[in-house]
């Protein structure tokens, strides 16, 4: 396994509330190959996954709010007025707000947008990608770092220490039928990692990028979600920490909302990945 995938496991958040339920989370079947995920073309999605009943906890009901530094995720106020169906708004004012948000949350000396916003819809509508319904980390450290260093150099910045954060916002009304669930980054065991490929078929970043899938862990994993996100807040999580001595990031997946599916609204969402340069 790539040395840059190795991480330390630390103390995991213990004081969860009683608001705990179970959802089926898709883990990889193979310990050798996580398959292929086509970002926009369903015909290119060649995955072999198995559902595993997994504890999920409502983030709002945790005794202590999670943080980017510890768990690797945080639910934050992020109210950006605009039309979320308008690509110009997403590419402009919304991306700018995400750049500012990550700078404020992390204290980075510089923050830069990595890619155009990704719009996801369960309906797989034109110009959108369906939610990724299997637990994963977006890319390996080596892949992410090479792109981040190039992006920083375009702005005259030499990247030595930094991280990439995902700003994820549900744009449909609550409660969403497929909320995003995230893992405490300290709970992940690199022995459970398996590499696959994400195929990006459109745009300037078209190509193949390695992602990290997870096989079912020996120790049961707890995930954290917010079933009733509103447009004025975002779930921010660590997509990749470039510190090889730290956990890689917060694994995540779309899940079917526990409870009465008839009360839920089809989920749409938008996500932006921001590079934070620390030094």
PDB file of C-alpha atoms in Angstrom:
ATOM      1  CA  UNK A   1       0.000   0.000   0.000  1.00  0.00           C
ATOM      2  CA  UNK A   2       1.131   3.552  -0.735  1.00  0.00           C
ATOM      3  CA  UNK A   3       2.982   4.868   2.332  1.00  0.00           C
ATOM      4  CA  UNK A   4       1.026   8.116   2.047  1.00  0.00           C
ATOM      5  CA  UNK A   5      -2.190   6.219   2.842  1.00  0.00           C
ATOM      6  CA  UNK A   6      -0.948   5.212   6.270  1.00  0.00           C
ATOM      7  CA  UNK A   7      -2.306   7.107   9.259  1.00  0.00           C
ATOM      8  CA  UNK A   8      -2.504   7.046  13.028  1.00  0.00           C
ATOM      9  CA  UNK A   9      -5.662   5.981  14.789  1.00  0.00           C
ATOM     10  CA  UNK A  10      -6.516   8.126  17.775  1.00  0.00           C
ATOM     11  CA  UNK A  11      -9.126   8.317  20.495  1.00  0.00           C
ATOM     12  CA  UNK A  12     -12.576   8.196  18.923  1.00  0.00           C
ATOM     13  CA  UNK A  13     -15.487  10.352  19.981  1.00  0.00           C
ATOM     14  CA  UNK A  14     -17.247   8.447  22.760  1.00  0.00           C
ATOM     15  CA  UNK A  15     -20.014  10.663  24.133  1.00  0.00           C
ATOM     16  CA  UNK A  16     -22.656  10.125  21.460  1.00  0.00           C
ATOM     17  CA  UNK A  17     -26.266  10.861  22.239  1.00  0.00           C
ATOM     18  CA  UNK A  18     -29.047   8.311  22.478  1.00  0.00           C
ATOM     19  CA  UNK A  19     -30.192   9.353  19.004  1.00  0.00           C
ATOM     20  CA  UNK A  20     -28.527   6.393  17.294  1.00  0.00           C
ATOM     21  CA  UNK A  21     -30.004   4.358  14.473  1.00  0.00           C
ATOM     22  CA  UNK A  22     -28.775   1.871  11.872  1.00  0.00           C
ATOM     23  CA  UNK A  23     -28.386   2.253   8.110  1.00  0.00           C
ATOM     24  CA  UNK A  24     -27.017  -0.061   5.443  1.00  0.00           C
ATOM     25  CA  UNK A  25     -23.656   1.317   4.322  1.00  0.00           C
ATOM     26  CA  UNK A  26     -21.969  -0.075   1.216  1.00  0.00           C
ATOM     27  CA  UNK A  27     -18.394  -1.288   1.722  1.00  0.00           C
ATOM     28  CA  UNK A  28     -16.077  -2.838  -0.863  1.00  0.00           C
ATOM     29  CA  UNK A  29     -16.148  -6.591  -1.389  1.00  0.00           C
ATOM     30  CA  UNK A  30     -12.610  -6.921  -2.743  1.00  0.00           C
ATOM     31  CA  UNK A  31      -9.505  -6.220  -0.694  1.00  0.00           C
ATOM     32  CA  UNK A  32      -7.531  -5.768  -3.923  1.00  0.00           C
ATOM     33  CA  UNK A  33      -9.584  -3.514  -6.209  1.00  0.00           C
ATOM     34  CA  UNK A  34     -12.317  -0.974  -5.417  1.00  0.00           C
ATOM     35  CA  UNK A  35     -13.501  -0.847  -9.015  1.00  0.00           C
ATOM     36  CA  UNK A  36     -14.465   2.175 -11.080  1.00  0.00           C
ATOM     37  CA  UNK A  37     -16.816   5.050 -10.315  1.00  0.00           C
ATOM     38  CA  UNK A  38     -17.947   7.091 -13.318  1.00  0.00           C
ATOM     39  CA  UNK A  39     -18.599  10.585 -12.034  1.00  0.00           C
ATOM     40  CA  UNK A  40     -21.247  11.356 -14.654  1.00  0.00           C
ATOM     41  CA  UNK A  41     -21.768   8.212 -16.744  1.00  0.00           C
ATOM     42  CA  UNK A  42     -23.558   5.389 -14.944  1.00  0.00           C
ATOM     43  CA  UNK A  43     -22.380   2.887 -17.585  1.00  0.00           C
ATOM     44  CA  UNK A  44     -18.814   3.456 -16.366  1.00  0.00           C
ATOM     45  CA  UNK A  45     -19.646   2.545 -12.774  1.00  0.00           C
ATOM     46  CA  UNK A  46     -18.199  -0.880 -12.103  1.00  0.00           C
ATOM     47  CA  UNK A  47     -18.366  -1.484  -8.379  1.00  0.00           C
ATOM     48  CA  UNK A  48     -18.684  -4.546  -6.194  1.00  0.00           C
ATOM     49  CA  UNK A  49     -20.004  -3.502  -2.793  1.00  0.00           C
ATOM     50  CA  UNK A  50     -21.846  -5.115   0.089  1.00  0.00           C
ATOM     51  CA  UNK A  51     -24.287  -3.464   2.517  1.00  0.00           C
ATOM     52  CA  UNK A  52     -23.227  -3.533   6.159  1.00  0.00           C
ATOM     53  CA  UNK A  53     -25.602  -2.419   8.952  1.00  0.00           C
ATOM     54  CA  UNK A  54     -23.847   0.573  10.486  1.00  0.00           C
ATOM     55  CA  UNK A  55     -24.582   2.860  13.427  1.00  0.00           C
ATOM     56  CA  UNK A  56     -25.395   6.413  12.383  1.00  0.00           C
ATOM     57  CA  UNK A  57     -25.687   9.332  14.784  1.00  0.00           C
ATOM     58  CA  UNK A  58     -27.390  12.684  14.246  1.00  0.00           C
ATOM     59  CA  UNK A  59     -24.659  15.340  14.409  1.00  0.00           C
ATOM     60  CA  UNK A  60     -27.047  17.853  15.989  1.00  0.00           C
ATOM     61  CA  UNK A  61     -27.485  15.633  19.036  1.00  0.00           C
ATOM     62  CA  UNK A  62     -23.838  15.044  19.904  1.00  0.00           C
ATOM     63  CA  UNK A  63     -22.869  16.139  23.398  1.00  0.00           C
ATOM     64  CA  UNK A  64     -19.970  18.134  21.887  1.00  0.00           C
ATOM     65  CA  UNK A  65     -19.948  19.603  18.395  1.00  0.00           C
ATOM     66  CA  UNK A  66     -17.393  17.848  16.151  1.00  0.00           C
ATOM     67  CA  UNK A  67     -14.500  19.857  14.707  1.00  0.00           C
ATOM     68  CA  UNK A  68     -12.324  19.790  11.600  1.00  0.00           C
ATOM     69  CA  UNK A  69      -9.184  19.393  13.700  1.00  0.00           C
ATOM     70  CA  UNK A  70     -10.384  16.397  15.708  1.00  0.00           C
ATOM     71  CA  UNK A  71     -13.032  14.349  13.953  1.00  0.00           C
ATOM     72  CA  UNK A  72     -12.425  15.921  10.554  1.00  0.00           C
ATOM     73  CA  UNK A  73     -15.920  17.321  10.005  1.00  0.00           C
ATOM     74  CA  UNK A  74     -18.145  20.135  11.247  1.00  0.00           C
ATOM     75  CA  UNK A  75     -21.681  21.386  10.647  1.00  0.00           C
ATOM     76  CA  UNK A  76     -21.429  25.146  10.123  1.00  0.00           C
ATOM     77  CA  UNK A  77     -23.591  28.145   9.332  1.00  0.00           C
ATOM     78  CA  UNK A  78     -23.049  29.053   5.681  1.00  0.00           C
ATOM     79  CA  UNK A  79     -25.875  31.175   4.324  1.00  0.00           C
ATOM     80  CA  UNK A  80     -25.251  32.265   0.729  1.00  0.00           C
ATOM     81  CA  UNK A  81     -28.139  33.928  -1.047  1.00  0.00           C
ATOM     82  CA  UNK A  82     -28.562  32.951  -4.685  1.00  0.00           C
ATOM     83  CA  UNK A  83     -30.116  30.583  -7.206  1.00  0.00           C
ATOM     84  CA  UNK A  84     -28.628  27.127  -6.697  1.00  0.00           C
ATOM     85  CA  UNK A  85     -29.959  26.040 -10.088  1.00  0.00           C
ATOM     86  CA  UNK A  86     -27.838  28.742 -11.751  1.00  0.00           C
ATOM     87  CA  UNK A  87     -24.409  27.494 -12.795  1.00  0.00           C
ATOM     88  CA  UNK A  88     -23.025  31.030 -12.940  1.00  0.00           C
ATOM     89  CA  UNK A  89     -23.964  31.561  -9.280  1.00  0.00           C
ATOM     90  CA  UNK A  90     -22.364  28.279  -8.239  1.00  0.00           C
ATOM     91  CA  UNK A  91     -19.149  28.957 -10.173  1.00  0.00           C
ATOM     92  CA  UNK A  92     -18.973  32.533  -8.903  1.00  0.00           C
ATOM     93  CA  UNK A  93     -20.476  33.745  -5.641  1.00  0.00           C
ATOM     94  CA  UNK A  94     -20.928  30.298  -4.122  1.00  0.00           C
ATOM     95  CA  UNK A  95     -17.345  29.189  -4.778  1.00  0.00           C
ATOM     96  CA  UNK A  96     -16.103  32.528  -3.418  1.00  0.00           C
ATOM     97  CA  UNK A  97     -18.106  31.956  -0.240  1.00  0.00           C
ATOM     98  CA  UNK A  98     -16.552  28.498   0.177  1.00  0.00           C
ATOM     99  CA  UNK A  99     -13.036  29.889  -0.263  1.00  0.00           C
ATOM    100  CA  UNK A 100     -13.765  32.470   2.437  1.00  0.00           C
ATOM    101  CA  UNK A 101     -15.437  29.904   4.708  1.00  0.00           C
ATOM    102  CA  UNK A 102     -12.448  27.533   4.736  1.00  0.00           C
ATOM    103  CA  UNK A 103     -10.046  30.407   5.338  1.00  0.00           C
ATOM    104  CA  UNK A 104     -12.129  31.488   8.343  1.00  0.00           C
ATOM    105  CA  UNK A 105     -12.523  27.965   9.730  1.00  0.00           C
ATOM    106  CA  UNK A 106      -8.886  26.896   9.351  1.00  0.00           C
ATOM    107  CA  UNK A 107      -6.861  30.104   9.580  1.00  0.00           C
ATOM    108  CA  UNK A 108      -4.976  29.072   6.420  1.00  0.00           C
ATOM    109  CA  UNK A 109      -2.659  31.654   4.880  1.00  0.00           C
ATOM    110  CA  UNK A 110      -4.329  31.039   1.508  1.00  0.00           C
ATOM    111  CA  UNK A 111      -7.381  29.141   0.260  1.00  0.00           C
ATOM    112  CA  UNK A 112      -7.995  28.173  -3.379  1.00  0.00           C
ATOM    113  CA  UNK A 113     -10.823  26.420  -5.207  1.00  0.00           C
ATOM    114  CA  UNK A 114      -9.697  23.092  -6.659  1.00  0.00           C
ATOM    115  CA  UNK A 115     -12.494  22.178  -9.111  1.00  0.00           C
ATOM    116  CA  UNK A 116     -15.830  23.412 -10.445  1.00  0.00           C
ATOM    117  CA  UNK A 117     -18.703  22.699  -8.032  1.00  0.00           C
ATOM    118  CA  UNK A 118     -20.178  19.202  -8.320  1.00  0.00           C
ATOM    119  CA  UNK A 119     -23.971  19.100  -8.381  1.00  0.00           C
ATOM    120  CA  UNK A 120     -25.477  15.776  -7.371  1.00  0.00           C
ATOM    121  CA  UNK A 121     -29.019  14.553  -7.848  1.00  0.00           C
ATOM    122  CA  UNK A 122     -30.550  11.180  -7.118  1.00  0.00           C
ATOM    123  CA  UNK A 123     -32.434  11.544 -10.399  1.00  0.00           C
ATOM    124  CA  UNK A 124     -29.107  11.668 -12.299  1.00  0.00           C
ATOM    125  CA  UNK A 125     -30.375  14.730 -14.183  1.00  0.00           C
ATOM    126  CA  UNK A 126     -28.379  16.282 -17.015  1.00  0.00           C
ATOM    127  CA  UNK A 127     -25.262  18.035 -15.752  1.00  0.00           C
ATOM    128  CA  UNK A 128     -25.393  16.287 -12.387  1.00  0.00           C
ATOM    129  CA  UNK A 129     -23.809  13.226 -10.829  1.00  0.00           C
ATOM    130  CA  UNK A 130     -25.720  10.752  -8.679  1.00  0.00           C
ATOM    131  CA  UNK A 131     -24.677  10.577  -5.022  1.00  0.00           C
ATOM    132  CA  UNK A 132     -21.846   8.153  -4.352  1.00  0.00           C
ATOM    133  CA  UNK A 133     -23.580   5.426  -2.364  1.00  0.00           C
ATOM    134  CA  UNK A 134     -20.486   3.698  -0.983  1.00  0.00           C
ATOM    135  CA  UNK A 135     -18.061   4.757   1.725  1.00  0.00           C
ATOM    136  CA  UNK A 136     -14.838   6.258   0.381  1.00  0.00           C
ATOM    137  CA  UNK A 137     -12.172   8.949   0.504  1.00  0.00           C
ATOM    138  CA  UNK A 138     -12.108  11.128  -2.606  1.00  0.00           C
ATOM    139  CA  UNK A 139      -8.473  10.592  -3.628  1.00  0.00           C
ATOM    140  CA  UNK A 140      -5.143   9.297  -2.366  1.00  0.00           C
ATOM    141  CA  UNK A 141      -2.672  11.733  -0.812  1.00  0.00           C
ATOM    142  CA  UNK A 142      -0.245  11.453  -3.709  1.00  0.00           C
ATOM    143  CA  UNK A 143      -2.886  12.197  -6.330  1.00  0.00           C
ATOM    144  CA  UNK A 144      -4.423  15.084  -4.414  1.00  0.00           C
ATOM    145  CA  UNK A 145      -1.090  16.620  -3.476  1.00  0.00           C
ATOM    146  CA  UNK A 146       0.182  16.671  -7.072  1.00  0.00           C
ATOM    147  CA  UNK A 147      -2.929  18.562  -8.187  1.00  0.00           C
ATOM    148  CA  UNK A 148      -2.902  20.876  -5.181  1.00  0.00           C
ATOM    149  CA  UNK A 149       0.775  21.777  -5.651  1.00  0.00           C
ATOM    150  CA  UNK A 150       0.085  22.611  -9.301  1.00  0.00           C
ATOM    151  CA  UNK A 151      -2.959  24.711  -8.355  1.00  0.00           C
ATOM    152  CA  UNK A 152      -0.951  26.604  -5.722  1.00  0.00           C
ATOM    153  CA  UNK A 153       1.937  27.261  -8.120  1.00  0.00           C
ATOM    154  CA  UNK A 154      -0.517  28.831 -10.585  1.00  0.00           C
ATOM    155  CA  UNK A 155      -1.062  31.465  -7.884  1.00  0.00           C
ATOM    156  CA  UNK A 156       2.635  31.855  -7.107  1.00  0.00           C
ATOM    157  CA  UNK A 157       2.400  29.772  -3.923  1.00  0.00           C
ATOM    158  CA  UNK A 158       4.738  26.914  -3.046  1.00  0.00           C
ATOM    159  CA  UNK A 159       2.716  24.314  -1.132  1.00  0.00           C
ATOM    160  CA  UNK A 160       4.472  22.597   1.765  1.00  0.00           C
ATOM    161  CA  UNK A 161       1.739  21.948   4.299  1.00  0.00           C
ATOM    162  CA  UNK A 162      -1.971  22.001   3.604  1.00  0.00           C
ATOM    163  CA  UNK A 163      -5.227  20.111   3.249  1.00  0.00           C
ATOM    164  CA  UNK A 164      -8.283  19.882   1.018  1.00  0.00           C
ATOM    165  CA  UNK A 165     -11.724  20.416   2.515  1.00  0.00           C
ATOM    166  CA  UNK A 166     -15.094  19.548   1.010  1.00  0.00           C
ATOM    167  CA  UNK A 167     -17.924  22.039   1.535  1.00  0.00           C
ATOM    168  CA  UNK A 168     -21.138  20.031   1.102  1.00  0.00           C
ATOM    169  CA  UNK A 169     -24.564  21.661   0.993  1.00  0.00           C
ATOM    170  CA  UNK A 170     -27.997  20.059   0.583  1.00  0.00           C
ATOM    171  CA  UNK A 171     -29.964  22.259  -1.806  1.00  0.00           C
ATOM    172  CA  UNK A 172     -33.283  20.391  -1.527  1.00  0.00           C
ATOM    173  CA  UNK A 173     -35.630  20.951   1.387  1.00  0.00           C
ATOM    174  CA  UNK A 174     -35.370  18.813   4.521  1.00  0.00           C
ATOM    175  CA  UNK A 175     -35.656  16.028   5.331  1.00  0.00           C
ATOM    176  CA  UNK A 176     -33.503  14.682   2.468  1.00  0.00           C
ATOM    177  CA  UNK A 177     -33.886  11.038   1.439  1.00  0.00           C
ATOM    178  CA  UNK A 178     -30.132  10.491   0.945  1.00  0.00           C
ATOM    179  CA  UNK A 179     -28.166  12.583   3.440  1.00  0.00           C
ATOM    180  CA  UNK A 180     -24.383  12.507   3.549  1.00  0.00           C
ATOM    181  CA  UNK A 181     -22.819  10.478   6.361  1.00  0.00           C
ATOM    182  CA  UNK A 182     -19.212  10.986   7.447  1.00  0.00           C
ATOM    183  CA  UNK A 183     -16.746   9.089   9.614  1.00  0.00           C
ATOM    184  CA  UNK A 184     -14.499  10.328  12.389  1.00  0.00           C
ATOM    185  CA  UNK A 185     -11.170  10.403  10.556  1.00  0.00           C
ATOM    186  CA  UNK A 186      -9.400   8.959  13.612  1.00  0.00           C
ATOM    187  CA  UNK A 187     -11.539   5.815  13.433  1.00  0.00           C
ATOM    188  CA  UNK A 188     -10.283   4.702  10.025  1.00  0.00           C
ATOM    189  CA  UNK A 189      -7.804   1.839   9.766  1.00  0.00           C
ATOM    190  CA  UNK A 190      -5.534   2.003   6.694  1.00  0.00           C
ATOM    191  CA  UNK A 191      -5.605  -1.802   6.601  1.00  0.00           C
ATOM    192  CA  UNK A 192      -9.210  -1.439   5.430  1.00  0.00           C
ATOM    193  CA  UNK A 193      -8.291   0.797   2.476  1.00  0.00           C
ATOM    194  CA  UNK A 194      -8.527  -0.428  -1.108  1.00  0.00           C
ATOM    195  CA  UNK A 195      -7.815   1.649  -4.220  1.00  0.00           C
ATOM    196  CA  UNK A 196     -10.254   2.247  -7.064  1.00  0.00           C
ATOM    197  CA  UNK A 197     -10.564   4.758  -9.898  1.00  0.00           C
ATOM    198  CA  UNK A 198     -12.891   7.697 -10.370  1.00  0.00           C
ATOM    199  CA  UNK A 199     -13.501   8.567 -14.025  1.00  0.00           C
ATOM    200  CA  UNK A 200     -14.224  12.233 -14.661  1.00  0.00           C
ATOM    201  CA  UNK A 201     -15.681  12.446 -18.151  1.00  0.00           C
ATOM    202  CA  UNK A 202     -16.156  16.191 -18.610  1.00  0.00           C
ATOM    203  CA  UNK A 203     -14.392  19.472 -17.951  1.00  0.00           C
ATOM    204  CA  UNK A 204     -10.797  20.503 -17.602  1.00  0.00           C
ATOM    205  CA  UNK A 205     -10.086  17.786 -15.033  1.00  0.00           C
ATOM    206  CA  UNK A 206     -11.285  14.918 -17.258  1.00  0.00           C
ATOM    207  CA  UNK A 207      -9.288  11.783 -16.551  1.00  0.00           C
ATOM    208  CA  UNK A 208      -8.855   8.991 -14.026  1.00  0.00           C
ATOM    209  CA  UNK A 209      -8.111   9.639 -10.368  1.00  0.00           C
ATOM    210  CA  UNK A 210      -7.497   7.043  -7.629  1.00  0.00           C
ATOM    211  CA  UNK A 211      -9.957   6.989  -4.757  1.00  0.00           C
ATOM    212  CA  UNK A 212      -9.862   5.039  -1.508  1.00  0.00           C
ATOM    213  CA  UNK A 213     -12.647   2.568  -0.815  1.00  0.00           C
ATOM    214  CA  UNK A 214     -13.132   0.745   2.477  1.00  0.00           C
ATOM    215  CA  UNK A 215     -13.736  -2.933   3.142  1.00  0.00           C
ATOM    216  CA  UNK A 216     -15.863  -3.787   6.209  1.00  0.00           C
ATOM    217  CA  UNK A 217     -13.714  -2.928   9.241  1.00  0.00           C
ATOM    218  CA  UNK A 218     -12.907  -5.352  12.026  1.00  0.00           C
ATOM    219  CA  UNK A 219     -14.115  -2.762  14.522  1.00  0.00           C
ATOM    220  CA  UNK A 220     -17.589  -1.442  13.800  1.00  0.00           C
ATOM    221  CA  UNK A 221     -17.556   2.062  12.365  1.00  0.00           C
ATOM    222  CA  UNK A 222     -19.977   4.780  13.488  1.00  0.00           C
ATOM    223  CA  UNK A 223     -21.042   7.408  10.951  1.00  0.00           C
ATOM    224  CA  UNK A 224     -22.475  10.874  11.561  1.00  0.00           C
ATOM    225  CA  UNK A 225     -25.156  12.621   9.523  1.00  0.00           C
ATOM    226  CA  UNK A 226     -27.710  15.422   9.580  1.00  0.00           C
ATOM    227  CA  UNK A 227     -31.079  14.319   8.186  1.00  0.00           C
ATOM    228  CA  UNK A 228     -32.608  17.789   8.115  1.00  0.00           C
ATOM    229  CA  UNK A 229     -30.000  20.149   6.670  1.00  0.00           C
ATOM    230  CA  UNK A 230     -31.254  23.542   5.526  1.00  0.00           C
ATOM    231  CA  UNK A 231     -29.858  25.829   2.839  1.00  0.00           C
ATOM    232  CA  UNK A 232     -28.198  28.143   5.368  1.00  0.00           C
ATOM    233  CA  UNK A 233     -25.710  25.550   6.598  1.00  0.00           C
ATOM    234  CA  UNK A 234     -23.033  23.284   5.155  1.00  0.00           C
ATOM    235  CA  UNK A 235     -21.293  20.120   6.245  1.00  0.00           C
ATOM    236  CA  UNK A 236     -17.547  20.702   5.933  1.00  0.00           C
ATOM    237  CA  UNK A 237     -15.247  17.705   6.075  1.00  0.00           C
ATOM    238  CA  UNK A 238     -11.570  16.961   5.569  1.00  0.00           C
ATOM    239  CA  UNK A 239     -11.142  15.418   2.132  1.00  0.00           C
ATOM    240  CA  UNK A 240      -7.372  14.997   2.449  1.00  0.00           C
ATOM    241  CA  UNK A 241      -4.724  16.059   4.956  1.00  0.00           C
ATOM    242  CA  UNK A 242      -1.289  16.269   3.337  1.00  0.00           C
ATOM    243  CA  UNK A 243       0.446  15.536   6.654  1.00  0.00           C
ATOM    244  CA  UNK A 244       1.593  11.924   6.251  1.00  0.00           C
ATOM    245  CA  UNK A 245       1.578  11.512  10.048  1.00  0.00           C
ATOM    246  CA  UNK A 246      -2.111  12.396  10.345  1.00  0.00           C
ATOM    247  CA  UNK A 247      -5.239  10.451   9.370  1.00  0.00           C
ATOM    248  CA  UNK A 248      -5.944  10.948   5.672  1.00  0.00           C
ATOM    249  CA  UNK A 249      -9.426  12.397   5.970  1.00  0.00           C
ATOM    250  CA  UNK A 250     -13.064  11.764   6.723  1.00  0.00           C
ATOM    251  CA  UNK A 251     -14.545   8.872   4.751  1.00  0.00           C
ATOM    252  CA  UNK A 252     -18.100   9.537   3.617  1.00  0.00           C
ATOM    253  CA  UNK A 253     -21.078   8.168   1.719  1.00  0.00           C
ATOM    254  CA  UNK A 254     -24.661   8.889   0.840  1.00  0.00           C
ATOM    255  CA  UNK A 255     -27.061   6.770   2.898  1.00  0.00           C
ATOM    256  CA  UNK A 256     -30.764   6.099   2.673  1.00  0.00           C
ATOM    257  CA  UNK A 257     -32.317   8.135   5.466  1.00  0.00           C
ATOM    258  CA  UNK A 258     -33.367   5.900   8.348  1.00  0.00           C
ATOM    259  CA  UNK A 259     -37.045   6.039   9.261  1.00  0.00           C
ATOM    260  CA  UNK A 260     -40.094   6.778   7.154  1.00  0.00           C
ATOM    261  CA  UNK A 261     -38.901   7.279   3.568  1.00  0.00           C
ATOM    262  CA  UNK A 262     -42.326   8.643   2.627  1.00  0.00           C
ATOM    263  CA  UNK A 263     -41.638  11.812   4.597  1.00  0.00           C
ATOM    264  CA  UNK A 264     -38.369  12.573   2.794  1.00  0.00           C
ATOM    265  CA  UNK A 265     -37.616  14.831  -0.166  1.00  0.00           C
ATOM    266  CA  UNK A 266     -35.381  13.685  -3.075  1.00  0.00           C
ATOM    267  CA  UNK A 267     -31.929  14.959  -2.274  1.00  0.00           C
ATOM    268  CA  UNK A 268     -30.003  17.424  -4.414  1.00  0.00           C
ATOM    269  CA  UNK A 269     -26.689  18.841  -3.272  1.00  0.00           C
ATOM    270  CA  UNK A 270     -23.641  20.815  -4.307  1.00  0.00           C
ATOM    271  CA  UNK A 271     -20.062  20.393  -3.144  1.00  0.00           C
ATOM    272  CA  UNK A 272     -16.900  22.404  -3.540  1.00  0.00           C
ATOM    273  CA  UNK A 273     -13.369  21.280  -2.705  1.00  0.00           C
ATOM    274  CA  UNK A 274     -11.080  23.935  -1.302  1.00  0.00           C
ATOM    275  CA  UNK A 275      -7.305  23.803  -0.867  1.00  0.00           C
ATOM    276  CA  UNK A 276      -6.080  25.325   2.386  1.00  0.00           C
ATOM    277  CA  UNK A 277      -2.394  26.298   2.303  1.00  0.00           C
ATOM    278  CA  UNK A 278      -0.871  26.448   5.775  1.00  0.00           C
ATOM    279  CA  UNK A 279       2.755  26.947   4.775  1.00  0.00           C
TER     280      UNK A 279
END
